[in-house]
């Protein structure tokens, strides 16, 4: 039998590079469940179970906004899981969806959306980029054997501040 494979990639519906204004909350500096990236997971040659999924969120810019301490993973409008902050450093924050146990059927692509709550935005832009790589995924086939995982997904830069024009057409 051939070894199962899992390929990661950024979905074309992932938000493009943009700047947004966080206006929710009592201080009008929050944004709940901001979409950071939309990721495709394609299983081939066998069903694949993702047991753990690591996500990095890098922040640049001197703005006060932060991507709270919880990330969310959605399939469509259904929240599948949430992950708490594991570590934070100069390169950004790392989150791990542990004991995720999400099954992708053979020759199927599943699209999952990564979201974060933004807090403490101020007038200076803070930029966020979410990413994951094959090395951040722990997975197995239906027999519990190893899977060849490849690819990566890096979202586009999302800039957040609490002031600025909001244009609606």
Coordinates of N, CA and C in Angstrom, one line a residue:
X1 N 0.8 -1.2 0.0 CA 0.0 0.0 0.0 C 0.9 1.2 0.0
X2 N 0.4 2.2 -0.7 CA 1.2 3.5 -0.7 C 0.9 4.3 0.5
X3 N 1.9 5.1 0.9 CA 1.8 5.9 2.0 C 0.9 7.1 1.8
X4 N 0.0 7.4 2.8 CA -0.9 8.5 2.7 C -0.2 9.8 2.6
X5 N -0.7 10.8 2.0 CA -0.1 12.1 1.9 C -1.1 13.2 2.3
X6 N -0.6 14.3 2.9 CA -1.4 15.4 3.2 C -0.7 16.6 2.7
X7 N -1.4 17.5 1.9 CA -0.7 18.7 1.4 C -1.5 19.9 1.9
X8 N -0.7 20.9 2.4 CA -1.2 22.1 2.9 C -1.0 23.2 1.8
X9 N -2.0 24.1 1.7 CA -1.9 25.3 0.8 C -2.8 26.4 1.3
X10 N -2.5 27.6 0.9 CA -3.4 28.7 1.1 C -4.5 28.7 0.1
X11 N -5.8 28.8 0.6 CA -6.9 28.8 -0.2 C -7.1 30.2 -0.9
X12 N -7.6 30.2 -2.1 CA -7.7 31.5 -2.8 C -8.7 32.4 -2.2
X13 N -9.6 32.0 -1.3 CA -10.5 32.8 -0.6 C -9.9 33.5 0.7
X14 N -8.6 33.2 0.9 CA -8.0 33.8 2.1 C -8.0 35.3 1.9
X15 N -8.2 36.1 3.0 CA -8.2 37.5 2.9 C -6.9 38.0 2.3
X16 N -7.0 38.9 1.3 CA -5.8 39.6 0.7 C -5.3 40.6 1.7
X17 N -4.1 41.2 1.4 CA -3.5 42.2 2.2 C -4.5 43.3 2.3
X18 N -4.7 43.7 3.6 CA -5.7 44.8 3.9 C -5.4 45.5 5.2
X19 N -6.0 46.6 5.4 CA -6.0 47.3 6.7 C -7.5 47.4 7.1
X20 N -7.7 47.1 8.4 CA -9.1 47.1 9.0 C -9.1 48.0 10.2
X21 N -10.3 48.4 10.5 CA -10.5 49.3 11.7 C -11.3 48.5 12.8
X22 N -10.7 48.3 13.9 CA -11.3 47.6 15.0 C -12.1 48.6 15.9
X23 N -13.5 48.4 15.8 CA -14.3 49.4 16.5 C -15.3 48.8 17.5
X24 N -15.2 47.5 17.8 CA -16.0 46.8 18.8 C -15.5 47.0 20.2
X25 N -16.3 46.6 21.1 CA -15.9 46.7 22.5 C -16.2 48.0 23.2
X26 N -16.1 48.0 24.5 CA -16.4 49.3 25.2 C -15.5 50.4 24.9
X27 N -14.2 50.1 24.6 CA -13.2 51.1 24.2 C -13.1 51.3 22.7
X28 N -14.0 50.6 21.9 CA -13.9 50.7 20.5 C -12.6 50.4 19.9
X29 N -11.9 49.3 20.4 CA -10.6 48.9 20.0 C -10.4 47.4 19.8
X30 N -11.6 46.7 19.6 CA -11.6 45.3 19.5 C -12.2 44.8 18.2
X31 N -11.9 43.6 17.8 CA -12.5 42.9 16.7 C -12.6 41.4 17.0
X32 N -13.8 40.9 17.0 CA -13.9 39.4 17.3 C -13.9 38.6 16.1
X33 N -13.2 37.5 16.2 CA -13.1 36.4 15.2 C -12.7 37.0 13.8
X34 N -11.6 37.7 13.8 CA -11.1 38.2 12.5 C -10.4 37.1 11.7
X35 N -10.8 36.9 10.5 CA -10.2 35.9 9.6 C -8.8 36.3 9.3
X36 N -7.8 35.4 9.6 CA -6.4 35.6 9.3 C -6.0 34.9 8.1
X37 N -6.5 33.6 7.9 CA -6.1 32.8 6.8 C -7.2 31.7 6.5
X38 N -7.2 31.3 5.3 CA -8.1 30.1 4.9 C -7.1 29.1 4.3
X39 N -7.1 27.9 4.9 CA -6.1 26.9 4.5 C -6.8 25.6 4.0
X40 N -6.2 25.1 2.9 CA -6.7 23.8 2.3 C -5.8 22.7 2.8
X41 N -6.4 21.6 3.1 CA -5.8 20.3 3.5 C -6.2 19.2 2.6
X42 N -5.3 18.7 1.8 CA -5.7 17.7 0.8 C -5.1 16.3 1.2
X43 N -6.0 15.3 1.4 CA -5.5 14.0 1.7 C -5.6 13.1 0.4
X44 N -4.5 12.4 0.2 CA -4.4 11.5 -0.9 C -3.9 10.1 -0.5
X45 N -4.4 9.1 -1.2 CA -4.0 7.7 -1.0 C -4.6 7.0 0.2
X46 N -5.2 7.7 1.1 CA -5.8 7.2 2.3 C -6.5 8.3 3.1
X47 N -7.3 8.0 4.0 CA -7.9 9.0 4.9 C -6.7 9.4 5.8
X48 N -6.8 10.7 6.2 CA -5.7 11.3 7.1 C -6.4 11.9 8.3
X49 N -5.9 11.6 9.5 CA -6.4 12.2 10.7 C -5.3 13.2 11.2
X50 N -5.7 14.5 11.3 CA -4.8 15.5 11.9 C -5.0 15.4 13.4
X51 N -4.0 15.1 14.1 CA -4.1 15.0 15.6 C -3.7 16.3 16.2
X52 N -2.7 17.0 15.7 CA -2.3 18.3 16.3 C -1.9 19.2 15.1
X53 N -2.2 20.5 15.3 CA -2.0 21.5 14.3 C -1.4 22.8 14.9
X54 N -0.2 23.1 14.5 CA 0.5 24.3 15.1 C 0.3 25.5 14.1
X55 N 0.0 26.6 14.7 CA -0.2 27.9 13.9 C 0.7 29.0 14.5
X56 N 1.4 29.7 13.6 CA 2.2 30.9 14.1 C 1.4 32.1 13.6
X57 N 1.4 33.1 14.5 CA 0.9 34.4 14.1 C 2.0 35.5 14.4
X58 N 2.5 36.0 13.3 CA 3.6 37.0 13.5 C 3.0 38.4 13.5
X59 N 3.5 39.3 14.3 CA 3.0 40.7 14.4 C 4.2 41.6 14.1
X60 N 3.9 42.5 13.2 CA 4.9 43.6 12.9 C 4.2 44.9 13.1
X61 N 5.0 46.0 13.1 CA 4.4 47.3 13.4 C 4.4 47.6 14.8
X62 N 4.3 48.9 15.2 CA 4.4 49.2 16.6 C 3.0 49.5 17.2
X63 N 1.9 49.2 16.5 CA 0.6 49.3 17.0 C 0.3 48.5 18.2
X64 N -0.7 48.9 19.0 CA -1.0 48.2 20.3 C -1.8 47.0 20.1
X65 N -2.4 46.7 18.9 CA -3.3 45.6 18.7 C -2.6 44.3 19.0
X66 N -3.3 43.3 19.5 CA -2.7 42.0 19.7 C -3.8 41.0 19.4
X67 N -3.3 39.8 18.9 CA -4.2 38.7 18.5 C -4.5 37.8 19.7
X68 N -5.2 38.3 20.7 CA -5.5 37.7 22.0 C -4.7 36.4 22.3
X69 N -5.2 35.6 23.2 CA -4.5 34.4 23.5 C -5.2 33.2 23.1
X70 N -6.2 33.4 22.2 CA -6.9 32.2 21.6 C -7.1 32.4 20.1
X71 N -6.9 31.3 19.4 CA -7.2 31.2 18.0 C -8.4 30.2 17.8
X72 N -9.1 30.4 16.7 CA -10.3 29.5 16.4 C -10.1 28.9 15.0
X73 N -10.6 27.7 14.9 CA -10.5 27.0 13.6 C -12.0 26.7 13.2
X74 N -12.4 27.1 12.0 CA -13.7 26.9 11.5 C -13.7 26.1 10.2
X75 N -14.8 25.3 10.1 CA -15.1 24.7 8.8 C -16.4 25.3 8.4
X76 N -16.4 26.2 7.4 CA -17.5 27.0 7.0 C -17.9 27.9 8.2
X77 N -19.1 27.8 8.7 CA -19.5 28.6 9.8 C -19.5 27.9 11.1
X78 N -19.0 26.6 11.1 CA -19.0 25.8 12.3 C -17.6 25.9 12.9
X79 N -17.6 26.3 14.2 CA -16.3 26.3 15.0 C -15.9 24.9 15.3
X80 N -14.8 24.5 14.9 CA -14.3 23.1 15.2 C -13.5 23.0 16.5
X81 N -12.7 24.0 16.7 CA -11.8 24.0 17.9 C -11.2 25.3 18.2
X82 N -10.6 25.5 19.3 CA -9.9 26.7 19.7 C -8.6 26.3 20.3
X83 N -7.6 27.1 20.2 CA -6.2 26.8 20.7 C -5.8 28.0 21.5
X84 N -5.1 27.7 22.6 CA -4.5 28.7 23.5 C -3.1 29.0 23.1
X85 N -2.6 30.2 23.4 CA -1.2 30.6 23.2 C -0.3 29.6 23.9
X86 N 0.7 29.1 23.1 CA 1.7 28.2 23.7 C 3.0 29.0 24.1
X87 N 3.4 29.8 23.1 CA 4.6 30.6 23.4 C 4.5 31.9 22.6
X88 N 5.2 32.9 23.1 CA 5.3 34.2 22.4 C 6.7 34.7 22.5
X89 N 7.2 35.3 21.3 CA 8.5 35.8 21.3 C 8.7 36.8 20.2
X90 N 9.9 37.1 19.9 CA 10.3 38.1 18.9 C 9.7 37.8 17.5
X91 N 9.6 36.5 17.2 CA 9.1 36.0 15.9 C 7.6 35.9 15.8
X92 N 6.9 36.2 17.0 CA 5.4 36.1 17.0 C 5.0 35.1 18.0
X93 N 3.7 34.7 17.9 CA 3.1 33.8 18.8 C 2.8 32.5 18.2
X94 N 2.9 31.4 19.0 CA 2.6 30.1 18.5 C 1.4 29.5 19.2
X95 N 0.5 28.9 18.5 CA -0.7 28.3 19.0 C -0.7 26.8 18.6
X96 N -1.2 25.9 19.4 CA -1.3 24.5 19.0 C -2.7 23.9 19.3
X97 N -3.3 23.5 18.2 CA -4.6 22.7 18.4 C -4.2 21.3 18.7
X98 N -4.3 20.9 20.0 CA -3.9 19.6 20.4 C -5.1 18.7 20.5
X99 N -4.9 17.4 20.2 CA -5.9 16.4 20.2 C -7.1 16.8 19.3
X100 N -6.7 17.4 18.2 CA -7.7 17.9 17.2 C -8.5 16.8 16.6
X101 N -7.8 15.7 16.2 CA -8.4 14.5 15.6 C -9.5 14.8 14.6
X102 N -9.0 15.5 13.5 CA -9.9 15.9 12.4 C -9.6 15.0 11.2
X103 N -10.6 14.3 10.7 CA -10.3 13.3 9.6 C -10.7 13.9 8.3
X104 N -9.8 13.8 7.3 CA -10.0 14.2 5.9 C -10.0 12.9 5.1
X105 N -11.1 12.7 4.4 CA -11.2 11.5 3.6 C -10.3 11.5 2.4
X106 N -9.9 10.3 2.0 CA -9.1 10.0 0.8 C -9.5 10.8 -0.4
X107 N -8.6 11.5 -1.0 CA -8.8 12.3 -2.3 C -9.8 13.4 -2.1
X108 N -9.8 14.0 -0.9 CA -10.7 15.1 -0.5 C -9.8 16.3 0.0
X109 N -10.3 17.5 -0.3 CA -9.7 18.7 0.2 C -10.7 19.3 1.2
X110 N -10.2 19.6 2.4 CA -11.0 20.3 3.4 C -10.4 21.7 3.5
X111 N -11.3 22.7 3.6 CA -10.9 24.1 3.8 C -11.3 24.5 5.2
X112 N -10.2 25.0 5.9 CA -10.4 25.5 7.3 C -10.0 26.9 7.4
X113 N -10.8 27.7 8.2 CA -10.5 29.1 8.4 C -10.0 29.4 9.8
X114 N -8.9 30.1 9.8 CA -8.3 30.5 11.1 C -8.7 31.9 11.5
X115 N -9.2 32.0 12.7 CA -9.7 33.3 13.2 C -9.1 33.7 14.5
X116 N -9.0 35.0 14.8 CA -8.5 35.4 16.1 C -9.3 36.6 16.6
X117 N -9.3 36.8 17.9 CA -9.9 38.0 18.5 C -8.8 39.0 18.7
X118 N -9.0 40.2 18.2 CA -8.0 41.3 18.3 C -8.4 42.2 19.4
X119 N -7.5 42.6 20.2 CA -7.7 43.5 21.4 C -6.7 44.6 21.4
X120 N -7.0 45.7 22.1 CA -6.1 46.8 22.3 C -5.6 47.5 21.1
X121 N -6.4 47.6 20.0 CA -5.9 48.4 18.9 C -5.9 49.9 19.2
X122 N -4.9 50.5 18.6 CA -4.8 52.0 18.8 C -4.6 52.6 17.4
X123 N -4.3 53.9 17.4 CA -4.2 54.6 16.1 C -3.0 54.2 15.2
X124 N -2.1 53.4 15.7 CA -0.9 52.9 14.9 C -1.2 51.5 14.5
X125 N -0.8 51.3 13.2 CA -1.1 49.9 12.6 C -0.3 48.8 13.2
X126 N -0.9 47.7 13.5 CA -0.3 46.5 13.9 C -0.6 45.4 12.8
X127 N 0.4 44.8 12.2 CA 0.1 43.9 11.1 C 0.3 42.4 11.6
X128 N -0.7 41.6 11.1 CA -0.7 40.2 11.5 C -0.6 39.3 10.3
X129 N 0.2 38.2 10.4 CA 0.3 37.2 9.3 C 0.3 35.8 10.0
X130 N -0.7 35.0 9.7 CA -0.8 33.6 10.2 C -0.2 32.6 9.2
X131 N 0.4 31.6 9.8 CA 1.1 30.6 8.9 C 1.1 29.2 9.6
X132 N 1.3 28.2 8.8 CA 1.6 26.9 9.2 C 2.4 26.2 8.2
X133 N 3.1 25.2 8.6 CA 3.9 24.4 7.7 C 3.7 22.9 7.9
X134 N 4.2 22.1 7.0 CA 4.1 20.6 7.2 C 4.7 20.1 8.5
X135 N 5.8 20.8 9.0 CA 6.4 20.4 10.2 C 5.6 20.7 11.5
X136 N 4.5 21.5 11.3 CA 3.7 21.9 12.4 C 2.4 21.1 12.5
X137 N 2.4 20.0 11.7 CA 1.2 19.1 11.6 C 1.6 17.7 12.1
X138 N 0.8 17.2 13.0 CA 1.0 15.8 13.4 C -0.2 15.1 12.9
X139 N 0.0 14.0 12.1 CA -1.1 13.3 11.5 C -0.8 11.8 11.3
X140 N -1.8 11.1 10.9 CA -1.7 9.6 10.7 C -2.7 9.1 9.8
X141 N -2.5 7.9 9.2 CA -3.6 7.3 8.4 C -4.5 6.5 9.3
X142 N -5.5 5.8 8.6 CA -6.5 5.1 9.4 C -5.9 4.0 10.3
X143 N -4.7 3.5 9.9 CA -4.0 2.4 10.7 C -3.1 3.0 11.8
X144 N -3.0 4.3 11.9 CA -2.2 4.9 12.8 C -0.7 5.1 12.3
X145 N -0.5 4.8 11.1 CA 0.8 4.9 10.5 C 1.1 6.3 10.0
X146 N 2.4 6.6 9.8 CA 2.8 7.9 9.4 C 2.3 8.4 8.1
X147 N 2.2 9.6 7.9 CA 1.7 10.3 6.7 C 2.8 11.2 6.2
X148 N 3.0 11.3 4.9 CA 3.9 12.2 4.3 C 3.2 13.5 4.1
X149 N 3.6 14.5 4.9 CA 2.9 15.8 4.9 C 3.9 16.8 4.2
X150 N 3.3 17.7 3.3 CA 4.1 18.6 2.6 C 3.3 19.9 2.4
X151 N 4.0 21.0 2.0 CA 3.3 22.3 1.8 C 3.4 23.2 3.0
X152 N 2.8 24.3 2.8 CA 2.7 25.3 3.8 C 1.6 26.3 3.4
X153 N 1.2 27.1 4.3 CA 0.1 28.1 4.1 C 0.5 29.4 4.9
X154 N 0.7 30.4 4.2 CA 1.0 31.7 4.8 C 0.0 32.7 4.4
X155 N -0.8 33.2 5.3 CA -1.8 34.2 5.0 C -1.1 35.6 4.6
X156 N -2.0 36.5 4.1 CA -1.5 37.8 3.7 C -1.6 38.7 5.0
X157 N -0.9 39.8 4.9 CA -0.8 40.8 6.0 C -2.1 41.5 6.2
X158 N -2.6 41.4 7.5 CA -3.8 42.1 7.9 C -3.4 43.2 8.9
X159 N -3.6 44.4 8.5 CA -3.3 45.6 9.4 C -4.5 46.0 10.2
X160 N -4.3 46.2 11.5 CA -5.4 46.6 12.4 C -5.0 47.9 13.1
X161 N -6.0 48.8 13.2 CA -5.9 50.0 14.0 C -7.3 50.3 14.5
X162 N -7.5 51.3 15.4 CA -8.8 51.6 15.8 C -9.4 52.9 15.3
X163 N -8.6 53.5 14.4 CA -9.1 54.8 13.7 C -8.9 54.7 12.2
X164 N -9.7 55.3 11.5 CA -9.6 55.3 10.0 C -10.9 55.2 9.3
X165 N -10.9 55.5 8.1 CA -12.2 55.5 7.3 C -12.7 54.0 7.1
X166 N -14.0 53.9 7.2 CA -14.7 52.6 6.9 C -15.6 52.9 5.8
X167 N -15.3 52.3 4.6 CA -16.1 52.6 3.4 C -17.0 51.4 3.1
X168 N -18.3 51.7 2.9 CA -19.2 50.7 2.5 C -19.9 51.1 1.2
X169 N -19.9 50.1 0.2 CA -20.6 50.4 -1.0 C -22.0 49.9 -1.0

